[in-house]
Short mmCIF file of C-alpha atoms in Angstrom, two decimals:
data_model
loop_
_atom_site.label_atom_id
_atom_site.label_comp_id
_atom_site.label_asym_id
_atom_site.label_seq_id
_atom_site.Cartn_x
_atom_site.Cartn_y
_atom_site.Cartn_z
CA UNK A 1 -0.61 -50.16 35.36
CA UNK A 2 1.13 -48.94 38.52
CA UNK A 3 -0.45 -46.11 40.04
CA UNK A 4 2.75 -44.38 40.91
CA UNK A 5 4.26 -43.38 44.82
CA UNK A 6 1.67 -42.01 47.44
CA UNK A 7 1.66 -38.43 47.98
CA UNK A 8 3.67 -37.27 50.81
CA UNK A 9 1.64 -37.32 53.83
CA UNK A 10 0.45 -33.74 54.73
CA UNK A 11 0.14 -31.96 57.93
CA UNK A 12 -1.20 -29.15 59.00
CA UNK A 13 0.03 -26.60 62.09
CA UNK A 14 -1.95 -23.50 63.47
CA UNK A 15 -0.83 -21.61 65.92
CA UNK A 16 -1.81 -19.64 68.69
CA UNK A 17 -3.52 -16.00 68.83
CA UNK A 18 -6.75 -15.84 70.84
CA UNK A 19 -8.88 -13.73 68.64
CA UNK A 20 -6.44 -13.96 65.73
CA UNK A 21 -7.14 -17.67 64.96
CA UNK A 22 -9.52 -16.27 62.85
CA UNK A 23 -7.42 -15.59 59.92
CA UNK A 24 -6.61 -19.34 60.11
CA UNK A 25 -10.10 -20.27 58.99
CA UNK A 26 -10.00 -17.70 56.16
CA UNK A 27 -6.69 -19.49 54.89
CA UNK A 28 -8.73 -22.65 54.93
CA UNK A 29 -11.85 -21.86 53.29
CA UNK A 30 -9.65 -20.40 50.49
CA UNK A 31 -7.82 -24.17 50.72
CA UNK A 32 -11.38 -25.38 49.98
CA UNK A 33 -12.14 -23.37 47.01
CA UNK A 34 -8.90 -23.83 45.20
CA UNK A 35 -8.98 -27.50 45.43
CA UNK A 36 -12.48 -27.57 44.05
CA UNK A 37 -11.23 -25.14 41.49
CA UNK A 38 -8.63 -27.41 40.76
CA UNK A 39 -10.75 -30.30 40.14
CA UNK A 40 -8.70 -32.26 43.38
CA UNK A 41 -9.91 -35.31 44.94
CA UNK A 42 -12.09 -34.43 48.14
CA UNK A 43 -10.82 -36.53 51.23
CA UNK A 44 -8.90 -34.94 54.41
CA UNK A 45 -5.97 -33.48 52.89
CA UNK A 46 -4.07 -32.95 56.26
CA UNK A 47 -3.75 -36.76 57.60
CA UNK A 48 -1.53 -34.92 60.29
CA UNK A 49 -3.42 -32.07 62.26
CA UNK A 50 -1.75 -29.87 64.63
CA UNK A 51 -2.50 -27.23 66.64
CA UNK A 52 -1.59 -24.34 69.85
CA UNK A 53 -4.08 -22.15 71.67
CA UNK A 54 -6.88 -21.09 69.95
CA UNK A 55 -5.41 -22.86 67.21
CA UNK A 56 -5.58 -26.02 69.01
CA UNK A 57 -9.25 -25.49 68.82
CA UNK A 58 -9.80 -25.26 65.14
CA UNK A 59 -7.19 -28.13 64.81
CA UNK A 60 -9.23 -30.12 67.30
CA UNK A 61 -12.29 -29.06 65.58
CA UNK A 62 -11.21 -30.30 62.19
CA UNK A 63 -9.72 -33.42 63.05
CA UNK A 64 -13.03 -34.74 64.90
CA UNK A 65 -14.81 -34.04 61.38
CA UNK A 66 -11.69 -35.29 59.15
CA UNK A 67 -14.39 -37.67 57.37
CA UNK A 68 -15.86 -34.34 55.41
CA UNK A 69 -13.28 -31.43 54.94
CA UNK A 70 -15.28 -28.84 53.49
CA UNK A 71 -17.93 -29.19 55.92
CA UNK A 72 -15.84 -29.44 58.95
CA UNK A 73 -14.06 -26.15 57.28
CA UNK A 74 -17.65 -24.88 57.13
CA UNK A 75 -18.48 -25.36 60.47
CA UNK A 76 -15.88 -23.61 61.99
CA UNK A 77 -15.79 -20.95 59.92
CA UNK A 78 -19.75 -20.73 61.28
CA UNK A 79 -18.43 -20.21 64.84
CA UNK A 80 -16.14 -17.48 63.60
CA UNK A 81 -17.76 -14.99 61.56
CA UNK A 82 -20.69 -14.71 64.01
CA UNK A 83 -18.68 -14.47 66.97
CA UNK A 84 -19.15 -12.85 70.42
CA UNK A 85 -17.08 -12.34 73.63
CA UNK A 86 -19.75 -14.19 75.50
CA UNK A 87 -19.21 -17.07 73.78
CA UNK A 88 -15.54 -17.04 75.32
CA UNK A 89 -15.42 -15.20 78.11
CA UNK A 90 -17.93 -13.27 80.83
CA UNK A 91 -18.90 -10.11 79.55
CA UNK A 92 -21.48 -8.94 81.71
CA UNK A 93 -20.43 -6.61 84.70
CA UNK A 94 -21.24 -8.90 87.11
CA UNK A 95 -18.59 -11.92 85.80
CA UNK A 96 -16.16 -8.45 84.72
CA UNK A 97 -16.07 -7.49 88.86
CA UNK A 98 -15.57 -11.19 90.02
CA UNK A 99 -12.98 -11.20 87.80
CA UNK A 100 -10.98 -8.70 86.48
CA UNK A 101 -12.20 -5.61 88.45
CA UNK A 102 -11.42 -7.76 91.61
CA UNK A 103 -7.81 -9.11 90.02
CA UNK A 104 -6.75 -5.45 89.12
CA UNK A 105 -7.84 -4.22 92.46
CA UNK A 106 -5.12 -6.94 93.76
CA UNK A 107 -2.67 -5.62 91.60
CA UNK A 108 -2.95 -2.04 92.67
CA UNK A 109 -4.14 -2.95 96.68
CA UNK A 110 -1.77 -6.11 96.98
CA UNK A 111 -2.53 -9.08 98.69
CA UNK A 112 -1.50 -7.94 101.88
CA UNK A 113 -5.20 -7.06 102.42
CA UNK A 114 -6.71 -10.52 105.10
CA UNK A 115 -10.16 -10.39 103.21
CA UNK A 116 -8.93 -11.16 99.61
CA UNK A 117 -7.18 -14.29 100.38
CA UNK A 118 -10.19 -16.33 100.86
CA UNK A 119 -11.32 -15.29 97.09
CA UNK A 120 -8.45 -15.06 95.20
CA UNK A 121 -9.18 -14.56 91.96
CA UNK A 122 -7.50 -16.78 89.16
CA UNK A 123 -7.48 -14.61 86.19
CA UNK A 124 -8.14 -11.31 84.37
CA UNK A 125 -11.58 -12.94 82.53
CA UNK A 126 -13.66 -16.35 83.32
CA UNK A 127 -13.90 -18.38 80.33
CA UNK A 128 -16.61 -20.57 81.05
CA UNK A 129 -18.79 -20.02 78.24
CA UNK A 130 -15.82 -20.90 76.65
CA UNK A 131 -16.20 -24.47 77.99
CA UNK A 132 -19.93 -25.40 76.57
CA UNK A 133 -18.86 -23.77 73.03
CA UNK A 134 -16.19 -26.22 72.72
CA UNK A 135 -18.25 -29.26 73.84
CA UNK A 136 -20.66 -28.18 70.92
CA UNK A 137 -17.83 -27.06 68.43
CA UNK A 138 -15.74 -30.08 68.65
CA UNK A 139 -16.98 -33.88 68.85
CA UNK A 140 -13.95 -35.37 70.51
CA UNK A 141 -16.01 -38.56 70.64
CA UNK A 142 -15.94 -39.00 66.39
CA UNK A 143 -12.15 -38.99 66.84
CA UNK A 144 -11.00 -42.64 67.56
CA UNK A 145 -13.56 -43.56 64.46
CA UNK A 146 -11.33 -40.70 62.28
CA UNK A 147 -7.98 -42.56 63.42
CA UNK A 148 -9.51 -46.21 62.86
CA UNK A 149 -11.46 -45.68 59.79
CA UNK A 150 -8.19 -43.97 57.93
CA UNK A 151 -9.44 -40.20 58.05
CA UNK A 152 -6.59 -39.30 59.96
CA UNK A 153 -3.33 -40.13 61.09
CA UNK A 154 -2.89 -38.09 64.15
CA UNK A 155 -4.09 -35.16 65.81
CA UNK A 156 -1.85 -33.47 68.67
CA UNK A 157 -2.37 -30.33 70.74
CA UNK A 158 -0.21 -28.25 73.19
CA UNK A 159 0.07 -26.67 76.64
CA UNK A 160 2.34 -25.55 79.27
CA UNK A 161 2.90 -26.97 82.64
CA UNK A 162 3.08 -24.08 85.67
CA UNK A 163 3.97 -26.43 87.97
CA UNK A 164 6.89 -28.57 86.17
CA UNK A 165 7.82 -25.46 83.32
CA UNK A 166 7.49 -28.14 80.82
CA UNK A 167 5.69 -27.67 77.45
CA UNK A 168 3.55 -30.53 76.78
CA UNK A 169 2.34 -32.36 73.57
CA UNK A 170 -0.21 -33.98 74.28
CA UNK A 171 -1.18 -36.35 70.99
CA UNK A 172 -3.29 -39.47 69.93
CA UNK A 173 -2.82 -41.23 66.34
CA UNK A 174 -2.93 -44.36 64.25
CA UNK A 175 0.68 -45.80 64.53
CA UNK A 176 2.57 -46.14 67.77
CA UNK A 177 4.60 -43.15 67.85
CA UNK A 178 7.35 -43.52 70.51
CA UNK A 179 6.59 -39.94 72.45
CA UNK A 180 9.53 -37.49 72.18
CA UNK A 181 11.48 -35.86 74.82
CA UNK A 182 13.52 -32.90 74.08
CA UNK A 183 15.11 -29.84 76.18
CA UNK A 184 12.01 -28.88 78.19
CA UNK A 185 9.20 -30.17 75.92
CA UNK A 186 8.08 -33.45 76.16
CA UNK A 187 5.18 -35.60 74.50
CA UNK A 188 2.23 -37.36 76.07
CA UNK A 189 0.22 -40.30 74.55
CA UNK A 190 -3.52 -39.19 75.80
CA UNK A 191 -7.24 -39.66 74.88
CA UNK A 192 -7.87 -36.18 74.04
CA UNK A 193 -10.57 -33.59 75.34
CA UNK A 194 -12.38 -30.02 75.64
CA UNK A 195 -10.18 -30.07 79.31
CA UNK A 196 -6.97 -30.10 76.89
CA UNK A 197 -7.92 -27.52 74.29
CA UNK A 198 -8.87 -25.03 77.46
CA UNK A 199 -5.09 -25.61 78.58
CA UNK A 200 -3.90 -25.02 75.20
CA UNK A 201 -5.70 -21.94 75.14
CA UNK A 202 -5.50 -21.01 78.55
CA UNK A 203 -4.26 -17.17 77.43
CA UNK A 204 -1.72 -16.19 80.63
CA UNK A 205 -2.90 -13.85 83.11
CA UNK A 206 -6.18 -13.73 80.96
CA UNK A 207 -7.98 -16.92 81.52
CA UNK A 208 -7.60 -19.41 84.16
CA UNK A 209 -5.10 -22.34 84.32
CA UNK A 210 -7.20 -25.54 83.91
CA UNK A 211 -6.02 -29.41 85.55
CA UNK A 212 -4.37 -32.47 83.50
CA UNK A 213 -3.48 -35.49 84.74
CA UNK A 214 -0.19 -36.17 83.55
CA UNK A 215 2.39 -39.30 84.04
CA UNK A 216 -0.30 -40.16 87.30
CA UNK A 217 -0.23 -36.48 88.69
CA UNK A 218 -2.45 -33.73 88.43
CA UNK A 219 -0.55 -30.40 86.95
CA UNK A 220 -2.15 -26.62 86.19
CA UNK A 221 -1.51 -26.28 82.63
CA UNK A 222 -1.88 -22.91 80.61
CA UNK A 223 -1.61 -21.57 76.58
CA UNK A 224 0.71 -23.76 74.57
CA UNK A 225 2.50 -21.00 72.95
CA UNK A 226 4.21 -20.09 76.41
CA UNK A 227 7.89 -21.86 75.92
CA UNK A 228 6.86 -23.12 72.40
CA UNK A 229 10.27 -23.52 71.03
CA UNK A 230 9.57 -25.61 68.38
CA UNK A 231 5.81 -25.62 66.85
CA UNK A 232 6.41 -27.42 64.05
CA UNK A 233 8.33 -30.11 65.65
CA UNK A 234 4.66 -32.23 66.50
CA UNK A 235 3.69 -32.57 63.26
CA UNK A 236 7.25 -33.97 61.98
CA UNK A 237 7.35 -36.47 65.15
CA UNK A 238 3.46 -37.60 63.82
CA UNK A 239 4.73 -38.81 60.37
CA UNK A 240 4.36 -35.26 58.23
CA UNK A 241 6.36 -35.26 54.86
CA UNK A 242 5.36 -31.77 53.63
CA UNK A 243 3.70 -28.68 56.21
CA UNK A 244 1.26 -26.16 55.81
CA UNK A 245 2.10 -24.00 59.00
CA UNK A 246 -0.34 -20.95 59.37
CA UNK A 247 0.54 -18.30 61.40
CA UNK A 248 -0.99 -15.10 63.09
CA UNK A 249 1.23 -12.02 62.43
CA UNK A 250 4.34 -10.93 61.64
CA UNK A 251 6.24 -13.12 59.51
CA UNK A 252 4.65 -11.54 56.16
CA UNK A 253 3.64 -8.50 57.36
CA UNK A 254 4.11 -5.23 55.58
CA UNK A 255 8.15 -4.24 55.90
CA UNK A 256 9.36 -1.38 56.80
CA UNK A 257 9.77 0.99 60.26
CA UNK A 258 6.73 1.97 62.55
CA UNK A 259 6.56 5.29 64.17
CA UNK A 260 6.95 4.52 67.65
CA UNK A 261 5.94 6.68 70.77
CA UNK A 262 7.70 8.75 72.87
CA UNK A 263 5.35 8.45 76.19
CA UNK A 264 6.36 5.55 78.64
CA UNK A 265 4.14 2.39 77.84
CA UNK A 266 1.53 1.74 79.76
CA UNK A 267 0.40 -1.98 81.14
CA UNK A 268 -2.10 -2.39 78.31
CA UNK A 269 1.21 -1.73 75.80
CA UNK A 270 3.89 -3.78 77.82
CA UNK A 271 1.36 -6.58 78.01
CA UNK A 272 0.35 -6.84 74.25
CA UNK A 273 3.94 -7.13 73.73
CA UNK A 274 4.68 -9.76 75.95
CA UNK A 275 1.60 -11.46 74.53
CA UNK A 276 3.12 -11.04 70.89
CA UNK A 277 6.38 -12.26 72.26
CA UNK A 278 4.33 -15.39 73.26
CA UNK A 279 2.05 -16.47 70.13
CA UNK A 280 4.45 -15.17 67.37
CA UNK A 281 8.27 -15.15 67.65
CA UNK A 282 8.66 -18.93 67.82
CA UNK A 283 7.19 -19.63 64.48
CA UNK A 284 9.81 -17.42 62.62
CA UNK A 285 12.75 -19.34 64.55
CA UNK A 286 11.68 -22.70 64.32
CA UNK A 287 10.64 -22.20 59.58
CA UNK A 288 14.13 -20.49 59.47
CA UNK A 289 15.91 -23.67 61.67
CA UNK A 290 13.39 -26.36 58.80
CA UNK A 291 14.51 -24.20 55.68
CA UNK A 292 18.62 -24.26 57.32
CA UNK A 293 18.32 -28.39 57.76
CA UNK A 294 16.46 -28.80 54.33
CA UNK A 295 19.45 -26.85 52.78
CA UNK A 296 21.64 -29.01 54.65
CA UNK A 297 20.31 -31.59 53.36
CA UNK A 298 20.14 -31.31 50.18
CA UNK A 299 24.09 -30.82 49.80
CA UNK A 300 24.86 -34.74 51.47
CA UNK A 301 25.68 -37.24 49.37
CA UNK A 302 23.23 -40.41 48.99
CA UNK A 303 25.36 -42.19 50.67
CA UNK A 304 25.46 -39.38 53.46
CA UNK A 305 21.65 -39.06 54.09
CA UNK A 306 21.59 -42.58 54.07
CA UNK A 307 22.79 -42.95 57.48
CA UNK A 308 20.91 -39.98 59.19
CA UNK A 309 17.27 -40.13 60.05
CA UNK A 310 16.66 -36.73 59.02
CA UNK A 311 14.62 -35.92 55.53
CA UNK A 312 13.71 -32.68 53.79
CA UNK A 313 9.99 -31.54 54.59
CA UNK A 314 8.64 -29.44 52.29
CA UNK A 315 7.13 -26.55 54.60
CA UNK A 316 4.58 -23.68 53.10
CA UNK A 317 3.96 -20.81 55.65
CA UNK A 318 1.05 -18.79 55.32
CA UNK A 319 0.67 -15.32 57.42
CA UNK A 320 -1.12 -12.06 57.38
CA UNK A 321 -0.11 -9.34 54.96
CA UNK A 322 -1.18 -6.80 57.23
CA UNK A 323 -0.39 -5.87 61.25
CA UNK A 324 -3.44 -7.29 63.26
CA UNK A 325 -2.55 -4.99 65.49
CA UNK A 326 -4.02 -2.19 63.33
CA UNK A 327 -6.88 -4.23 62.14
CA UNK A 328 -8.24 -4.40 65.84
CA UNK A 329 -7.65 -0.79 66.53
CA UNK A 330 -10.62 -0.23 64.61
CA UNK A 331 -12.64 -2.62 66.01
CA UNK A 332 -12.40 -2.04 69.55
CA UNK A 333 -15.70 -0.52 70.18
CA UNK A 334 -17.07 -3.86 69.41
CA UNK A 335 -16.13 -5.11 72.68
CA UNK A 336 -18.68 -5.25 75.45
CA UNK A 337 -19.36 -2.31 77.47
CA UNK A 338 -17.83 -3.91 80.91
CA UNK A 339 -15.04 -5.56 78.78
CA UNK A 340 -14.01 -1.77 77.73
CA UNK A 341 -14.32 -0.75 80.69
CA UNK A 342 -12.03 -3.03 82.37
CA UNK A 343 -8.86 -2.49 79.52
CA UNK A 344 -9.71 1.25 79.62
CA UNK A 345 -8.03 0.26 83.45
CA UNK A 346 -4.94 -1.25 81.99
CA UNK A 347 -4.64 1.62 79.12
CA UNK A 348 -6.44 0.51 75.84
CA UNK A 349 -8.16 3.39 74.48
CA UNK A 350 -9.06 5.80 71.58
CA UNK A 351 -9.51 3.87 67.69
CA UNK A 352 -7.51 3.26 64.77
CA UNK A 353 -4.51 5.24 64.44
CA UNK A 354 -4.87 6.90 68.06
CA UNK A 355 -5.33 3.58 70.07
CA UNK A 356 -3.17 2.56 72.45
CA UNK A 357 -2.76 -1.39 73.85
CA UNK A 358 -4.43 -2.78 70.62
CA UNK A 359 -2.08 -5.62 70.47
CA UNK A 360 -3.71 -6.79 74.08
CA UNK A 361 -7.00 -5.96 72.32
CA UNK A 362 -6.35 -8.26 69.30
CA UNK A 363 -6.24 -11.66 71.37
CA UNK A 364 -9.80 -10.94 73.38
CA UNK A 365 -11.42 -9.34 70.24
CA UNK A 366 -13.91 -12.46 69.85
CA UNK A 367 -16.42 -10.44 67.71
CA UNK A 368 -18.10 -10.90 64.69
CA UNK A 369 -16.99 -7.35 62.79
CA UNK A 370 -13.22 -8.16 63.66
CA UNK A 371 -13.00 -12.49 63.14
CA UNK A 372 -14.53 -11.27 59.89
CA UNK A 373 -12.05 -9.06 58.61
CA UNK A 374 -9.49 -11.16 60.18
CA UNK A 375 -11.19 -14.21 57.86
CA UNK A 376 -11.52 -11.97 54.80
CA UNK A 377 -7.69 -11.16 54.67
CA UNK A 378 -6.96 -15.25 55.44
CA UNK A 379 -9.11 -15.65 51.97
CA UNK A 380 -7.24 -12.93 50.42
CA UNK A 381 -3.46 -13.87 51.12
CA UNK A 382 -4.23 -17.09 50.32
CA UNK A 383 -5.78 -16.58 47.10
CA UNK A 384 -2.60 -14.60 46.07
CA UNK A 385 -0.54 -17.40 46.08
CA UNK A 386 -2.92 -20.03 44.92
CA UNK A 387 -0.88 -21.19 42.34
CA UNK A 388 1.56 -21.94 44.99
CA UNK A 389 -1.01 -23.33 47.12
CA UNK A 390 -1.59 -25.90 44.28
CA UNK A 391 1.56 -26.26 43.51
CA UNK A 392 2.32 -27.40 47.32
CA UNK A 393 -0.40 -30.17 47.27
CA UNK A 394 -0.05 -30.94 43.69
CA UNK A 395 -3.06 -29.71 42.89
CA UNK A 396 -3.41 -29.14 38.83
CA UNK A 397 -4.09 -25.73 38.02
CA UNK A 398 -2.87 -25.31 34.69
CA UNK A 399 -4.34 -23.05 32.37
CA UNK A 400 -6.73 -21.41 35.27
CA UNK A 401 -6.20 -17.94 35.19
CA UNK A 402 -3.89 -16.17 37.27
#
C-alpha cells in the first residue's frame, strides 16, 4: 500500500521584539495543545527553524531540543513567564550609571569632554546576564546531533554588520545549501553559538554590539531586524514548502485611527518609533511580496512554471490582536527602580492610557507580569484560528468543537 507524498516540509520564522518575543511562545504552546487535541503525530513539526533578535533566541532554543517539541516548547516558555530584567540586562544602579546614566550624560555633555574618552561607554544597558542565560537556555552543543539524527533540517539566525552595512544570515543544516547573496544581505555557512544569538539580539543603541568572525575578519554585528528586508527569505533558501511566520505587532492589530498628541515627542517617543520601524514593518512587506508571487503563480501554465525555479509556499502569519504598546503601558512599574529611573531621563512616564514612550518600554519590559500577558494573548489568538492552525499542518480536527 503506498503511503502517499511526504508532507511539505515546514518552517518556522520569529521575529524580532526584545520583550515582545514573548507572545511567540504563547503562539507555540497553543501549537502544542492543538496538535495533541488533534490526535497529530509528535515529532518536530518545523524541520526548518528560523529566527531574528530575541526571536533568534527562542528559534535557537528550539532547534537545539528539536528531538522533543513539547518539552523544548516547555522550557522556553519556563524562561518567559518568570522573567526578570536581570536576567537580560543590569538593573542595579551601579551597572544603570556605568551604563546608561554615563551614555545619556554623553548625549547631553558631548564628547568633547578629555575624561570620557578613555571610558566610552558602548550602550544604553549591559547585557551580560544576558550572556550566562543563554548558555543555560540553549544547548548549541545538541545541535549537530538534531541535524545528523534527522530532527532538523536547518536552523539559521540573523544580524547586522556595522562595519560592512550588510545583513547577515548566518545558518547551519543537513544538505549543502549553496549560501545566497542578494542586494545587501548575504548568507554565511557557520557553526552556530550564544556569540551569534547576542548579535541577533543586539537591540541598537540599547545593548552592545558583540564580534563575529566573518569570511576571515572580525566585524561588530548588532539586532538582525536592522535592514531586514526580507525575513522570510531564510527559511525558503533552507528548503521550507509551507511557513508559519509569527510576528510581534501590527499586522493584526485592532484597525482603526489612534488619537495622537499634540505636544512635540520626546526621545523616549521618537525612539520607540524608530524601534517599531525596526522589528515590525519588514514583515508586512516581505507576506504581501509571498502572497503577490503565489498569485503569480498560480495563473502560469504547467508548462510555464516548469521552467522557473519559483513554487508557491503556503505562508500562515500569526500576530497580536492587540497594540503591545498599550499592553506595556500598564506594566511599566514592573521595571526596576534604576531602570525607571533612567527612561524617566529619556521621557517614559505615567501608566496605561497617560504613558508616554511605552513603545521603547515594550522591548526592555523582560518581566514576569508583562511576558505573561504577552504569552496569554499568543495562546488566545492562536486558539481563535485553530481550525486554521490545523488546517495549515493538516492536522485532523473534524468534528472538535469550534
Amino acid at each position: 500500500m503506498n503511503a502517499g507524498p511526504p508532507p511539505p516540509t515546514t518552517g518556522l520564522v520569529l521575529t524580532g521584539g526584545g520583550a515582545r518575543a514573548a507572545y511567540q511562545v504563547g503562539v507555540l504552546q497553543a501549537l502544542v495543545e492543538i496538535r495533541r487535541e488533534a490526535g497529530a503525530a509528535g515529532g518536530n513539526p518545523f524541520p526548518v527553524i528560523t529566527g531574528t533578535s530575541a526571536g533568534a533566541i527562542n528559534a535557537a532554543a528550539l532547534a537545539c531540543r528539536a528531538d522533543d517539541f513539547d518539552a523544548a516548547v516547555h522550557a522556553v516558555a519556563e524562561v518567559w513567564a518568570n522573567f526578570r530584567a536581570e536576567q537580560v540586562y543590569r538593573a542595579d544602579s551601579i551597572g544603570v550609571i556605568r551604563t546608561g546614566a554615563r551614555w545619556l550624560t554623553m548625549m547631553s555633555i558631548g564628547w568633547v569632554i578629555a575624561r570620557w574618552r578613555r571610558a566610552r561607554p558602548r550602550s544604553l544597558l549591559d547585557n551580560a546576564p544576558l550572556d550566562d542565560l543563554l548558555h543555560r537556555l540553549v544547548r548549541f552543543e545538541r545541535l549537530a546531533d538534531m541535524l545528523r539524527d534527522g530532527h532538523l533540517r536547518g536552523l539559521a539566525v540573523t544580524a547586522s554588520s556595522y562595519g560592512s552595512g550588510l545583513h547577515v544570515t548566518f545558518y547551519d543544516a543537513v544538505n549543502e545549501i549553496l549560501p545566497w547573496t542578494r542586494s545587501q544581505r548575504i548568507a554565511v555557512r557557520d557553526v552556530l553559538s550564544v556569540a551569534h544569538l547576542l548579535a541577533s539580539s543586539a537591540i541598537p543603541f540599547v545593548f552592545p554590539a558583540t564580534a563575529l568572525r566573518i569570511e576571515g575578519r572580525t566585524e561588530y554585528f548588532g539586532d538582525g531586524s536592522m535592514r531586514q528586508a526580507a525575513p522570510i527569505s531564510p527559511a525558503v533558501h533552507l528548503g521550507s514548502q509551507r511557513i508559519l511566520v509569527v510576528g510581534a505587532g501590527r499586522m493584526h492589530e485592532p484597525p482603526g485611527p489612534r488619537v495622537g498628541s499634540g505636544e512635540y515627542p520626546n526621545l523616549a517617543q521618537i525612539a520607540g518609533h524608530a524601534l517599531s520601524n525596526i522589528f515590525l514593518d519588514a514583515l508586512a512587506v516581505d507576506v504581501e511580496r509571498l502572497q503577490r508571487i503565489n498569485a503569480t503563480l498560480r495563473l502560469l501554465p504547467a508548462a510555464a512554471l516548469a521552467q522557473t525555479s519559483l513554487r508557491p509556499i503556503d505562508v500562515l502569519v500569526i500576530a497580536p490582536s492587540q497594540r503591545l504598546d498599550d499592553l506595556a503601558a500598564k506594566h511599566l512599574g514592573s521595571l526596576p527602580t534604576p531602570i525607571r529611573a533612567m527612561l524617566r531621563g529619556v521621557g517614559v512616564s505615567g501608566r496605561g492610557e497617560d504613558a508616554r514612550g511605552a513603545a521603547l518600554a515594550s522591548y526592555l519590559l523582560f518581566e514576569s507580569a508583562y511576558t505573561r500577558e504577552l504569552m496569554a494573548l499568543g495562546r488566545v489568538d492562536t486558539f481563535a484560528r485553530r481550525h486554521e492552525v490545523a488546517a495549515f499542518f493538516g492536522w485532523n480536527l473534524a468534528g472538535r468543537a469550534a
